[in-house]
Coordinates of C-alpha atoms in Angstrom, one line a residue:
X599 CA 15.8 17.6 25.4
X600 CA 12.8 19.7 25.3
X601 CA 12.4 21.3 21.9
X602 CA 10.5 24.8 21.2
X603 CA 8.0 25.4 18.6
X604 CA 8.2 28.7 18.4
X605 CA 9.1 29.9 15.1
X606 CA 11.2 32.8 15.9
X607 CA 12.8 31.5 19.0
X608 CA 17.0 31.8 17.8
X609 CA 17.3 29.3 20.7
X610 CA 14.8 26.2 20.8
X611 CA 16.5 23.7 22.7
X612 CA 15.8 23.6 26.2
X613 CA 16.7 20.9 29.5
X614 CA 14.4 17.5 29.5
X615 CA 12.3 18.5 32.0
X616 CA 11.8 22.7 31.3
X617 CA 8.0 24.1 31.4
X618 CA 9.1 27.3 29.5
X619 CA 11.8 28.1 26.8
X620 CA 14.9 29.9 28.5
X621 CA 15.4 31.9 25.2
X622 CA 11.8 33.2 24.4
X623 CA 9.8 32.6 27.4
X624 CA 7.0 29.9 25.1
X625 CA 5.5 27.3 26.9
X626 CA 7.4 23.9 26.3
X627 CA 4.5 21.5 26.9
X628 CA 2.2 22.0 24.0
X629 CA -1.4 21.7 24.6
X630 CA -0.4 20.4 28.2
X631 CA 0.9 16.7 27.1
X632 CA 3.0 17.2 23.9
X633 CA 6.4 17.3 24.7
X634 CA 8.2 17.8 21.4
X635 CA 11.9 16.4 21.5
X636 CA 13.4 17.3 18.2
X637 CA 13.1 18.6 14.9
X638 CA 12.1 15.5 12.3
X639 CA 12.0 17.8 9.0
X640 CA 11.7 21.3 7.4
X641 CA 8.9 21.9 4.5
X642 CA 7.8 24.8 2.4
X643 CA 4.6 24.6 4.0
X644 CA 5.1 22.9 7.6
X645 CA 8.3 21.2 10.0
X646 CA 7.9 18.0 11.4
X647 CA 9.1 17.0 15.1
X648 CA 9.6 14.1 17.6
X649 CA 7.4 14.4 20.6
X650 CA 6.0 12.2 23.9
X651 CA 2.4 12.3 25.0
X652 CA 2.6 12.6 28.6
X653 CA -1.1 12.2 29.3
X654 CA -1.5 8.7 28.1
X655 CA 0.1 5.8 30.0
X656 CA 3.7 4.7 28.8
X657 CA 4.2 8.4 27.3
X658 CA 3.9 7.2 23.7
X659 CA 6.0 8.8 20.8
X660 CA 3.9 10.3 18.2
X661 CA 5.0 12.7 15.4
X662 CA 3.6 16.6 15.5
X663 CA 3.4 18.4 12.5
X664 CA 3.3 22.3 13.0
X665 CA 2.1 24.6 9.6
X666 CA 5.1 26.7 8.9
X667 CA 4.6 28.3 5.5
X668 CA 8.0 29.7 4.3
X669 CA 6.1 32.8 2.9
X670 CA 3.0 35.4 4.7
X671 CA 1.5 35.8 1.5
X672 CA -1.9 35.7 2.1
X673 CA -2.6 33.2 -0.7
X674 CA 0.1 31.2 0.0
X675 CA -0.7 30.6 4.0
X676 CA -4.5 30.1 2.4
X677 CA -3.3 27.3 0.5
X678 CA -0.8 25.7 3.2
X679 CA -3.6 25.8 5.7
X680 CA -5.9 24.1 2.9
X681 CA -3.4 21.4 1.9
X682 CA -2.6 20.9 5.9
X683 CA -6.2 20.4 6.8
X684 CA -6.7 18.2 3.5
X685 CA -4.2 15.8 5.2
X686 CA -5.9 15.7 9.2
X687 CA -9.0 15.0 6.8
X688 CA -7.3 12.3 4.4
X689 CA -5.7 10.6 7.7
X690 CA -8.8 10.6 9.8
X691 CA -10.6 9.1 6.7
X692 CA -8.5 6.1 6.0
X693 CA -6.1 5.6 8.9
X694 CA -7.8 2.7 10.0
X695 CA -5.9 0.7 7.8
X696 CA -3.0 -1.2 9.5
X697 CA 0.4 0.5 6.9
X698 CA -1.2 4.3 7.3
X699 CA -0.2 6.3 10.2
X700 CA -3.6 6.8 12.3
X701 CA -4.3 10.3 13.3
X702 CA -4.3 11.1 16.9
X703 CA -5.1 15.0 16.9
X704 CA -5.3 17.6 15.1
X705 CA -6.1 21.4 17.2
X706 CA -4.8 24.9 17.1
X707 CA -3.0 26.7 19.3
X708 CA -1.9 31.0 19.7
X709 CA -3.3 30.6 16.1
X710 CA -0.9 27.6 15.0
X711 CA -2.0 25.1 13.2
X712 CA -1.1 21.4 14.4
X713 CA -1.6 17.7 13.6
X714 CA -0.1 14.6 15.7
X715 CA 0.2 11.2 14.3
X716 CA 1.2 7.5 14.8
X717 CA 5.0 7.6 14.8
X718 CA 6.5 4.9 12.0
X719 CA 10.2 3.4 13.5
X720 CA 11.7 1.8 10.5
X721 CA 13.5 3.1 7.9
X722 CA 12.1 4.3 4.4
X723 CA 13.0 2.2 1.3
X724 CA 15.4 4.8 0.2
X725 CA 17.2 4.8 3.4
X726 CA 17.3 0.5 2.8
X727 CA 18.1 1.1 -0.6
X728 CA 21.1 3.1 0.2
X729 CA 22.0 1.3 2.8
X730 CA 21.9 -2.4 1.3
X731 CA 21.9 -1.5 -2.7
X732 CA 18.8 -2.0 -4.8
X733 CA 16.3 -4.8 -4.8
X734 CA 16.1 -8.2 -6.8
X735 CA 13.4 -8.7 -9.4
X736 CA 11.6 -11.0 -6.5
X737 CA 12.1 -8.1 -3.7
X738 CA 10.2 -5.4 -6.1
X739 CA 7.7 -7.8 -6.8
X740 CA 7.1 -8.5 -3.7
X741 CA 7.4 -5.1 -3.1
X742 CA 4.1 -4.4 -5.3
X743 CA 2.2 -7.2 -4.0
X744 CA 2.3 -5.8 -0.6
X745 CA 1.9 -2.4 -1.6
X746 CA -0.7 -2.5 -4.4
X747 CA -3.4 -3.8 -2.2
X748 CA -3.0 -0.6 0.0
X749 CA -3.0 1.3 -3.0
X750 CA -6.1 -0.1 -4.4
X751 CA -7.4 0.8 -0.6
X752 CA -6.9 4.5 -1.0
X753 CA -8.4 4.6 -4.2
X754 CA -11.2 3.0 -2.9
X755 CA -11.6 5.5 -0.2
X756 CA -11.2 8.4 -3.3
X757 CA -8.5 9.3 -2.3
X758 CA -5.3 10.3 -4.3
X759 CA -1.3 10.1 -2.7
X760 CA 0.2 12.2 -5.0
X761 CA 3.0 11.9 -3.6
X762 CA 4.4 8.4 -4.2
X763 CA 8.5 7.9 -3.4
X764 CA 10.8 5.7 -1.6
X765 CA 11.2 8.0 1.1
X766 CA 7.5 8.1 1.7
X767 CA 7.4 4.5 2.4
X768 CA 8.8 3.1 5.7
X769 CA 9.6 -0.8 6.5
X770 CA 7.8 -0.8 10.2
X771 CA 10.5 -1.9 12.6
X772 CA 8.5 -4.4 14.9
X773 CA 6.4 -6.2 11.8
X774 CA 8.1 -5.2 8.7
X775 CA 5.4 -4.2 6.9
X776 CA 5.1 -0.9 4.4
X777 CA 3.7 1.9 5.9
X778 CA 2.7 4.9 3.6
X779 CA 3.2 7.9 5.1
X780 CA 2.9 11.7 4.1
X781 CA -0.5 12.6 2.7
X782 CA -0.3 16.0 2.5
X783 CA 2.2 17.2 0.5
X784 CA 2.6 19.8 3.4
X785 CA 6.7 19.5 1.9
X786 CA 6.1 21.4 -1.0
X787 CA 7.5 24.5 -2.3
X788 CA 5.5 27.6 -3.1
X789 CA 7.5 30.8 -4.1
X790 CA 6.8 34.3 -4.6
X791 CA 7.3 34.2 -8.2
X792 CA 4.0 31.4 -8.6
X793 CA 2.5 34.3 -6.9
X794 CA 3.2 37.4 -8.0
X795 CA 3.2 36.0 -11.5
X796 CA 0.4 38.4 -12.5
X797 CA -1.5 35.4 -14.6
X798 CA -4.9 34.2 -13.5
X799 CA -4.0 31.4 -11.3
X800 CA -4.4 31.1 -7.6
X801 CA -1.6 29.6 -5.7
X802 CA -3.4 26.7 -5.1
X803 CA -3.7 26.2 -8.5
X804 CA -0.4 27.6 -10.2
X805 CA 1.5 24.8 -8.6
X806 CA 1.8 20.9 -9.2
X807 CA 1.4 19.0 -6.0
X808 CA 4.3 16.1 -5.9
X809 CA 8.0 15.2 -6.9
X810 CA 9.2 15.8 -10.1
X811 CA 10.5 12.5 -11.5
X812 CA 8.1 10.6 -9.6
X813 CA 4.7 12.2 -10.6
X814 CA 3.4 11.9 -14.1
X815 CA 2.8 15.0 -16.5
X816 CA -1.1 14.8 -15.6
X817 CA -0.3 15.8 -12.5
X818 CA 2.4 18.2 -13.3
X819 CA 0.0 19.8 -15.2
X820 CA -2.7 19.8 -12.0
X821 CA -5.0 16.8 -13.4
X822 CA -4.0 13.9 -10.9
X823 CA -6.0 10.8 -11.4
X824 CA -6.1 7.0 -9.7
X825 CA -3.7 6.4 -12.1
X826 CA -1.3 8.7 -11.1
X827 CA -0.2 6.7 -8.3
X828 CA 0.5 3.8 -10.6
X829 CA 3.0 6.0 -12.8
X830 CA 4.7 6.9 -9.0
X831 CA 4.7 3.5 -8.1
X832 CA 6.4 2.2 -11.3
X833 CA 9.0 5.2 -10.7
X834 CA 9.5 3.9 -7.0
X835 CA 10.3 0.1 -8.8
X836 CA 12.9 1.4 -11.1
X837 CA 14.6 3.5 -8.2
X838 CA 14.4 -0.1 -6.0
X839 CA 16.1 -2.2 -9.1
X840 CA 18.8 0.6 -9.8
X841 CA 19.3 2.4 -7.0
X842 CA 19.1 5.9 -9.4
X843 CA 16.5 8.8 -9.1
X844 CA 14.9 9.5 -11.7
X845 CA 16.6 13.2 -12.8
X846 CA 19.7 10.3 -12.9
X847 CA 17.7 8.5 -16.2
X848 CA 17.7 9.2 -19.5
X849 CA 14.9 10.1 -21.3
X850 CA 13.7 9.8 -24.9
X851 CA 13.0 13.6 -25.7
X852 CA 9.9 13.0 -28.6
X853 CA 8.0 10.9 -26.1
X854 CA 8.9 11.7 -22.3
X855 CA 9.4 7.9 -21.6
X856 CA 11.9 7.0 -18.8
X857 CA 14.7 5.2 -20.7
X858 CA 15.6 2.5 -17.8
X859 CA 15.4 -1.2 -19.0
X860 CA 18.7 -1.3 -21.3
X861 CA 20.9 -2.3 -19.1
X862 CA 18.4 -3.8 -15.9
X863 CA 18.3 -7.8 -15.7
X864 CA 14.9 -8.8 -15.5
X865 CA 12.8 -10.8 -17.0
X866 CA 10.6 -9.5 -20.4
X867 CA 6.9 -10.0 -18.3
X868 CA 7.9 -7.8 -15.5
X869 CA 9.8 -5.3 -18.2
X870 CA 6.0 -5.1 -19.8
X871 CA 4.4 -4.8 -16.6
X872 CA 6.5 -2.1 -15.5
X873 CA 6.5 -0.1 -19.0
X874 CA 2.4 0.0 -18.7
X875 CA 2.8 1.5 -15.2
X876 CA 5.4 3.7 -16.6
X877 CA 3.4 4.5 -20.1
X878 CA 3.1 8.6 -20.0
X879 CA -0.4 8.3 -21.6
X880 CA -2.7 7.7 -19.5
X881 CA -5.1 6.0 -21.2
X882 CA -2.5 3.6 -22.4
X883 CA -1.4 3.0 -18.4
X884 CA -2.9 0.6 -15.5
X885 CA -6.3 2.4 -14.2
X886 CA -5.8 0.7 -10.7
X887 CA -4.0 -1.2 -8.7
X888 CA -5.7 -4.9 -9.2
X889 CA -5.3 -4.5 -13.3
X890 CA -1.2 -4.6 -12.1
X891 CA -2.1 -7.4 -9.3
X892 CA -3.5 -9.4 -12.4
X893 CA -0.9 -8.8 -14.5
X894 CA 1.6 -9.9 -12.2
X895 CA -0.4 -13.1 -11.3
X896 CA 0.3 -13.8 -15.4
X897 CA 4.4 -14.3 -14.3
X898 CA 4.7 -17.8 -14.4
X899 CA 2.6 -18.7 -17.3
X900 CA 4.2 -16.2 -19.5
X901 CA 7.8 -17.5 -18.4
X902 CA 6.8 -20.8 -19.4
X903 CA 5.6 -19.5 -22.6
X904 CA 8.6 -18.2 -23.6
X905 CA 11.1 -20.9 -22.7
X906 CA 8.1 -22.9 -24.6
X907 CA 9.1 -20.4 -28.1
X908 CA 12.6 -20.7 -27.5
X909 CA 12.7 -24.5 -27.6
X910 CA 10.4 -25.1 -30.7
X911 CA 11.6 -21.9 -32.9
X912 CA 13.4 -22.4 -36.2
X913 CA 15.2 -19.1 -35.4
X914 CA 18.6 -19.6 -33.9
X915 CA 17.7 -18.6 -30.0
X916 CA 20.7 -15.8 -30.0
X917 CA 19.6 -13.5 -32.9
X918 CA 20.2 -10.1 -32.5
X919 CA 17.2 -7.5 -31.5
X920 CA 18.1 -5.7 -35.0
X921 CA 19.0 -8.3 -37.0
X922 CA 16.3 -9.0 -39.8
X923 CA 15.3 -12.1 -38.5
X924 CA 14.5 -10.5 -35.6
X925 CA 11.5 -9.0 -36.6
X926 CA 10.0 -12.3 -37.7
X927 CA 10.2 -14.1 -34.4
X928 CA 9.6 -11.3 -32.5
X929 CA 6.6 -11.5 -34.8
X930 CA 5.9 -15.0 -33.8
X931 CA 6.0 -14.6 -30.1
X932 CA 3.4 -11.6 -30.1
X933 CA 0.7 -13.9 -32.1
X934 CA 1.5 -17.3 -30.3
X935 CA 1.7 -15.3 -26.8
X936 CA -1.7 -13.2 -27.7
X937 CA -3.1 -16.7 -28.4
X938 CA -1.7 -17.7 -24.8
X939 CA -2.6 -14.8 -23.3
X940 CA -6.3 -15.3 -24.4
X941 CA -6.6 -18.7 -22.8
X942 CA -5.4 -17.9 -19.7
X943 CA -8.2 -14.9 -19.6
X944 CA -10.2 -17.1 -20.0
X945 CA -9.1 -19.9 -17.7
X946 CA -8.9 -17.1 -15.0
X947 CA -12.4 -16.1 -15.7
X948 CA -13.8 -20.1 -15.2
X949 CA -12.1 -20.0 -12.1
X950 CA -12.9 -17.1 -10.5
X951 CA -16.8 -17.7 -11.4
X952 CA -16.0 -21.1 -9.9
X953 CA -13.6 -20.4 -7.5
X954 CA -12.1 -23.6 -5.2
X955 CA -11.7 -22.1 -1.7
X956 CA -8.6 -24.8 -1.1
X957 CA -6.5 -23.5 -4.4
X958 CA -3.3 -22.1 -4.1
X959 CA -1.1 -19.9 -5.9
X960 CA -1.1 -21.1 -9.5
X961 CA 2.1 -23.4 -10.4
X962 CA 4.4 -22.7 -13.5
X963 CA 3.2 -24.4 -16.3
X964 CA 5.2 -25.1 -19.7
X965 CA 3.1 -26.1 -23.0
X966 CA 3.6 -29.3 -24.4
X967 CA 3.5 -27.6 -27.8
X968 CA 2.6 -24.9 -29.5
X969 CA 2.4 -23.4 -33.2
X970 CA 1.4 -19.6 -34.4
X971 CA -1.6 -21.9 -35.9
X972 CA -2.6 -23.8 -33.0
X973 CA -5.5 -23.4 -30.9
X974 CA -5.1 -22.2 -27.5
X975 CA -8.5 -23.8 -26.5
X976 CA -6.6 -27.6 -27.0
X977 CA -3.3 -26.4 -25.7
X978 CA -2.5 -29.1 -23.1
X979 CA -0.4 -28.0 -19.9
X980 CA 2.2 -29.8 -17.9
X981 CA 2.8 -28.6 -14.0
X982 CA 6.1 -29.7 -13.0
X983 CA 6.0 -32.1 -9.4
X984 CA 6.9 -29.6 -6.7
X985 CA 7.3 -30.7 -2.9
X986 CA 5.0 -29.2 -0.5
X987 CA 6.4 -27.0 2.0
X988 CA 6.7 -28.1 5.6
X989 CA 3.5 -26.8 7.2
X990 CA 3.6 -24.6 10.8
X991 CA 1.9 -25.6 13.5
X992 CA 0.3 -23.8 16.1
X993 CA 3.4 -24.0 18.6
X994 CA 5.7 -22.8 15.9
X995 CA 3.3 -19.6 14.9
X996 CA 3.2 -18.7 18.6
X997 CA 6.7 -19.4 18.8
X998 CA 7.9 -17.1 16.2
X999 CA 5.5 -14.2 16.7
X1000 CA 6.9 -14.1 19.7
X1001 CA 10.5 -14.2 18.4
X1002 CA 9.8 -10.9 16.5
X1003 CA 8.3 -12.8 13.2
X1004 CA 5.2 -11.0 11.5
X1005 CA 4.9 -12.2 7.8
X1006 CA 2.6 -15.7 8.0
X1007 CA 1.2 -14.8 4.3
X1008 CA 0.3 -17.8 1.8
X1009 CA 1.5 -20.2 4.6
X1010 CA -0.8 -23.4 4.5
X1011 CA -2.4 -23.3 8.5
X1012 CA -5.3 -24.8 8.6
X1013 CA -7.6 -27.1 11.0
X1014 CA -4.7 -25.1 14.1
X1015 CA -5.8 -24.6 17.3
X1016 CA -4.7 -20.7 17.7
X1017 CA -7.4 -20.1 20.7
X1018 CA -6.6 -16.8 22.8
X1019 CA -2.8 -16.7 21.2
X1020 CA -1.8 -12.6 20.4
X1021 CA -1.2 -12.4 16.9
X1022 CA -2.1 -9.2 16.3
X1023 CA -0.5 -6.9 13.3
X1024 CA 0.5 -9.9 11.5
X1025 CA 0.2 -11.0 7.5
X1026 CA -1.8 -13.8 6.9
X1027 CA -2.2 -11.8 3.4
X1028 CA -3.1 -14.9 0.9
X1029 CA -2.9 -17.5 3.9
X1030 CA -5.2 -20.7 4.3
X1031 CA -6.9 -21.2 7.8
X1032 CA -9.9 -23.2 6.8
X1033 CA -12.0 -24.6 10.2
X1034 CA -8.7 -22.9 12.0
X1035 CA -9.6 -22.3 15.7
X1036 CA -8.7 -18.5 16.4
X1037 CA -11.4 -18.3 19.5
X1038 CA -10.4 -15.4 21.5
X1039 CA -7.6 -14.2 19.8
X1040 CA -5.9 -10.7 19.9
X1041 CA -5.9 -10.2 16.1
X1042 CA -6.1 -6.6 16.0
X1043 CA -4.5 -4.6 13.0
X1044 CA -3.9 -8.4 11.2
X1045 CA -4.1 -8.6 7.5
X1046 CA -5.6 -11.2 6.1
X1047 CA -6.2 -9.9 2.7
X1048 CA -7.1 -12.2 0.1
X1049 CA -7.2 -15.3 2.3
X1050 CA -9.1 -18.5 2.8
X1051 CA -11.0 -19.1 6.0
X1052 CA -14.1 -21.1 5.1
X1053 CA -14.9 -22.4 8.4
X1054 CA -12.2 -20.8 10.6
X1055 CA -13.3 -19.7 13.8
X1056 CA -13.2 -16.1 15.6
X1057 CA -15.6 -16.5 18.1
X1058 CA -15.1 -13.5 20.4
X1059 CA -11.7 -12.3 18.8
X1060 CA -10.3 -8.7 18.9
X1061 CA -10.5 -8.2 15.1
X1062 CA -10.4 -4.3 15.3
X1063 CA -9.1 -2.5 12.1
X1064 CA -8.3 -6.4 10.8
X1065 CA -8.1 -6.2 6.9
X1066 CA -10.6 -8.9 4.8
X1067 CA -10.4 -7.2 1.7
X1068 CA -11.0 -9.9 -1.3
X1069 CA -11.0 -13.0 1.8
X1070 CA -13.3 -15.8 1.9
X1071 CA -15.2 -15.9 4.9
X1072 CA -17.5 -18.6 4.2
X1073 CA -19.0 -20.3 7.0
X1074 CA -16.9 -18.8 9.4
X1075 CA -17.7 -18.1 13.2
X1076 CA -17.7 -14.6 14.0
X1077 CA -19.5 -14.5 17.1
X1078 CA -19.1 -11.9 19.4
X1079 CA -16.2 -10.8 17.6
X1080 CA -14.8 -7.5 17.9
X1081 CA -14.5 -6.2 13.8
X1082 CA -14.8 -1.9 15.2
X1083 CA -13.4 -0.6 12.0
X1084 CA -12.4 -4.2 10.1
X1085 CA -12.3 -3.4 6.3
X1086 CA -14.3 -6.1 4.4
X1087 CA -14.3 -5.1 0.4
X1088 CA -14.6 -7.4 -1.8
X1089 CA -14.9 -9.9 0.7
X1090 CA -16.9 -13.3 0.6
X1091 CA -19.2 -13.8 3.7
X1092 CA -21.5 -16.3 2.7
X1093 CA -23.0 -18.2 5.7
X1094 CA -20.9 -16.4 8.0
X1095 CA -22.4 -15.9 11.5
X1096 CA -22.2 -12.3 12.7
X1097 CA -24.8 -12.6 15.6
X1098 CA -23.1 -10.4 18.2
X1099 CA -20.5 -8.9 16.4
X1100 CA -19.3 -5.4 16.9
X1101 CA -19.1 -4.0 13.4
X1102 CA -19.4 -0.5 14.6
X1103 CA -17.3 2.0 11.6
X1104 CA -16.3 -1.5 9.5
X1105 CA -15.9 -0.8 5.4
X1106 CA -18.6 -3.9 4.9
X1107 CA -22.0 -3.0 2.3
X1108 CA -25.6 -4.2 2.8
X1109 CA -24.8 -6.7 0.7
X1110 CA -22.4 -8.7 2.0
X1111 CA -24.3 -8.2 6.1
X1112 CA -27.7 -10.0 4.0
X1113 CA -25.5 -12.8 3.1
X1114 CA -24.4 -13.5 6.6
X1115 CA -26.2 -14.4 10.0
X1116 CA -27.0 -11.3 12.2
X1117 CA -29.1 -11.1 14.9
X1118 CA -30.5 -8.4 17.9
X1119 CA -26.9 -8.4 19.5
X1120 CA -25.5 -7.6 16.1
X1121 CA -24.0 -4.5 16.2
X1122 CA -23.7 -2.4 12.8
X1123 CA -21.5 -0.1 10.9
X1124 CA -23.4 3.1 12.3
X1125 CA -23.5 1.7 15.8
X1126 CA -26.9 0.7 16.1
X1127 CA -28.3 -3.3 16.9
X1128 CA -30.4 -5.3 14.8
X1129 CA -30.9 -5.8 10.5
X1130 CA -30.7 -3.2 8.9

């Protein structure tokens, strides 16, 4: 089907092939390639639709988003047109990233305003969570570590979502991953009444961009901040564990808090964790998304602890919350696990001064004993023997990628000989490939967030719009490498050889080029050869 875009025509559906709409006489083939399909979704401020690109080879789908405002106020199709260009601008800015949609154009035409973007297959996590009922304690957090680093991404870029919901975050079809989509809240209502109101405010300003239930009173009340997107992300949790929107919760009417834990079976750490994403102060919430990566990477120590209580307490381990007992051992956990808590701070902080490039996630540990009184400096830990998992090898990784497998993250693969394989758009997010051999291979689009490849080996690979934030690239062989648009924060690249890289548009600081190898051939963020 050929779909028309003209937003008066009482008849827009027209025969595959048709240059020009039987019912209104508009051109069918916008801009001379787009060849819209079907209607995706209907805004206040714009309609989304289906379309092919017949220009480029393979006629690729993309998504077209026309503005539409619902109202000819001037004021109001000044501020669609804003908040529409705001989101060409925010894509173009940060679609480099691997889970946001790239932008692909963005024109006007007979005075419409249009943008056209990667299409997403997959289906949203509301769609999965309807489909398959809501998610385990381990699927949300594993939900958040996947998601938080994009978050902390955005942020970094200064920019804010707003607009943070299940059905703004799709499971990609051929690599599973979360893609974020909508960044322009071109969805949102505006009525007459905002406008006409006869106060002082503009329409831009008289309404609060994002969905009630999901977005947090400072940005009902037009003062979005970072943390914003952490309120809408603890929101998105709760809807994952229960399955229930938010207008379906209780809340306590003196405070505004979301009354959702009574009857939800998780554990007391993750309870916390989400309760500081979901605190309606600001101040008292997360500021960004590492503080809730840390706080998650406190799980098993803080399980431990408490098993730890339960065992030594006096107190009968079944008291009731309001009994007057209670109070006292609820007493004694706070002050024992404050005393906890400040050794592992502090145990954290010795190791990431002194970080060991082969350590892996940090096993559960139980204290041998502890006492309100005791010192957490002398408190002596216990990890329980765990067997190691069966390592991949190199015939197995190329064997499952090719089987439809993406997600390789944490996974132990290091000293492989990978040279020339296609891995590209795969998760190596918290992987190990030290002195791995990845010569010449297609890892385009390929997170490897957070992981450890001292050594490894990308001579001449295709690492365009690869992700490095907080990796260790130590010693690593980057020559000739393609990294066009590679996102390096945070990342270590001591010693790492960059002579005849392409780094053209890559998110990498002087800083971190000085500490690596560069020469003539090397080519920089803004294009040009040479040091800086």
């Amino acid at each position: 089907m050929s779909y028309c875009l003209n937003p008066e025509c009482p008849h827009p559906e027209n025969a595959n092939h048709a240059e020009i709409c039987q019912a209104c006489g508009s051109k069918l083939l916008l801009r001379d390639r787009y060849r819209v399909l079907r209607p995706l979704g209907q805004g206040g401020f714009g309609a989304t639709f289906l379309a092919v690109d017949q220009v480029l080879p393979g006629e690729p789908i993309s998504v077209i988003k026309q503005l539409r405002p619902s109202s000819t106020d001037p004021q109001v199709l000044e501020m669609a047109r804003e908040l529409f260009e705001r989101e060409a601008r925010t894509l173009g800015k940060i679609g480099n990233h691997p889970q946001v949609p790239r932008l692909l154009d963005y024109f006007a035409d007979h005075k419409q305003f249009y943008l056209v973007q990667e299409y997403v297959s997959g289906a949203t996590l509301q769609q999965e969570v309807k489909e398959r009922g809501p998610f385990s304690e381990a699927g949300a957090k594993q939900f958040l570590c996947e998601i938080l680093p994009l978050l902390e991404y955005i942020h970094s870029q200064q920019v804010i979502h707003r607009d943070i919901k299940p059905a703004n975050i799709i499971r990609r079809e051929q690599d599973r991953k979360l893609v974020l989509i909508d960044f322009g809240a071109v969805k949102n209502q505006v009525t007459q009444t905002a406008v006409q109101s006869g106060s002082e405010q503009t329409a831009f300003t008289a309404y609060a961009i994002g969905t009630p239930g999901f977005a947090p009173p400072e940005q009902m009340a037009m003062r979005p901040v970072y943390a914003s997107d952490i309120y809408a992300l603890g929101v998105t949790c709760i809807y994952l564990l229960t399955g229930k929107s938010p207008k379906n919760l209780d809340y306590n009417p003196s405070t505004g808090e979301m009354l959702w834990y009574q009857n939800l079976d998780i554990s007391e750490q993750f309870t916390e964790v989400l309760k500081k994403m979901l605190e309606v102060s600001v101040k008292h919430r997360y500021q960004s998304a590492p503080d809730v990566l840390k706080a998650l990477d406190l799980a098993p120590y803080m399980e431990g602890l408490a098993e730890g209580l339960i065992t030594k307490s006096t107190n009968p381990p079944s008291l009731p919350r309001n009994s007057p007992q209670s109070g006292d051992l609820s007493k004694l956990n706070t002050s024992a696990s404050s005393q906890l808590g400040s050794a592992i701070r502090e145990r954290r902080l010795r190791m990431e001064k002194n970080p060991s490039p082969l350590a892996s996630p940090a096993p559960r540990v139980v204290p041998e004993k502890i006492t309100p009184t005791a010192n957490p400096r002398n408190i002596n830990y216990k990890a329980p023997a765990s067997k190691a998992p069966n390592k991949l090898d190199a015939s197995s990784i190329v064997s499952s990628y090719t089987k439809g497998r993406r997600d390789f993250g944490e996974q132990d693969l290091s000293n492989l000989n990978l040279q020339k394989v296609n891995l590209s758009g795969g998760n190596f997010h918290a992987a190990k490939l030290h002195q791995t051999n990845l010569q010449g291979a297609n890892l385009s689009h390929t997170d490897f967030g957070r992981s450890s490849l001292n050594g490894a080996i990308f001579k001449d690979a295709n690492l365009v719009k690869a992700y490095f934030s907080y990796a260790d690239l130590e010693g690593a062989d980057l020559r000739g490498a393609d990294l066009s648009y590679a996102y390096f924060h945070y990342a270590n690249l001591r010693g790492a050889n960059l002579s005849g890289a392409n780094l053209t548009g890559a998110k990498i600081d002087e800083e971190q080029i000085a500490q690596a190898k560069t020469n003539w051939a090397t080519v920089l963020p803004n294009g040009k050869r040479g040091l800086w």
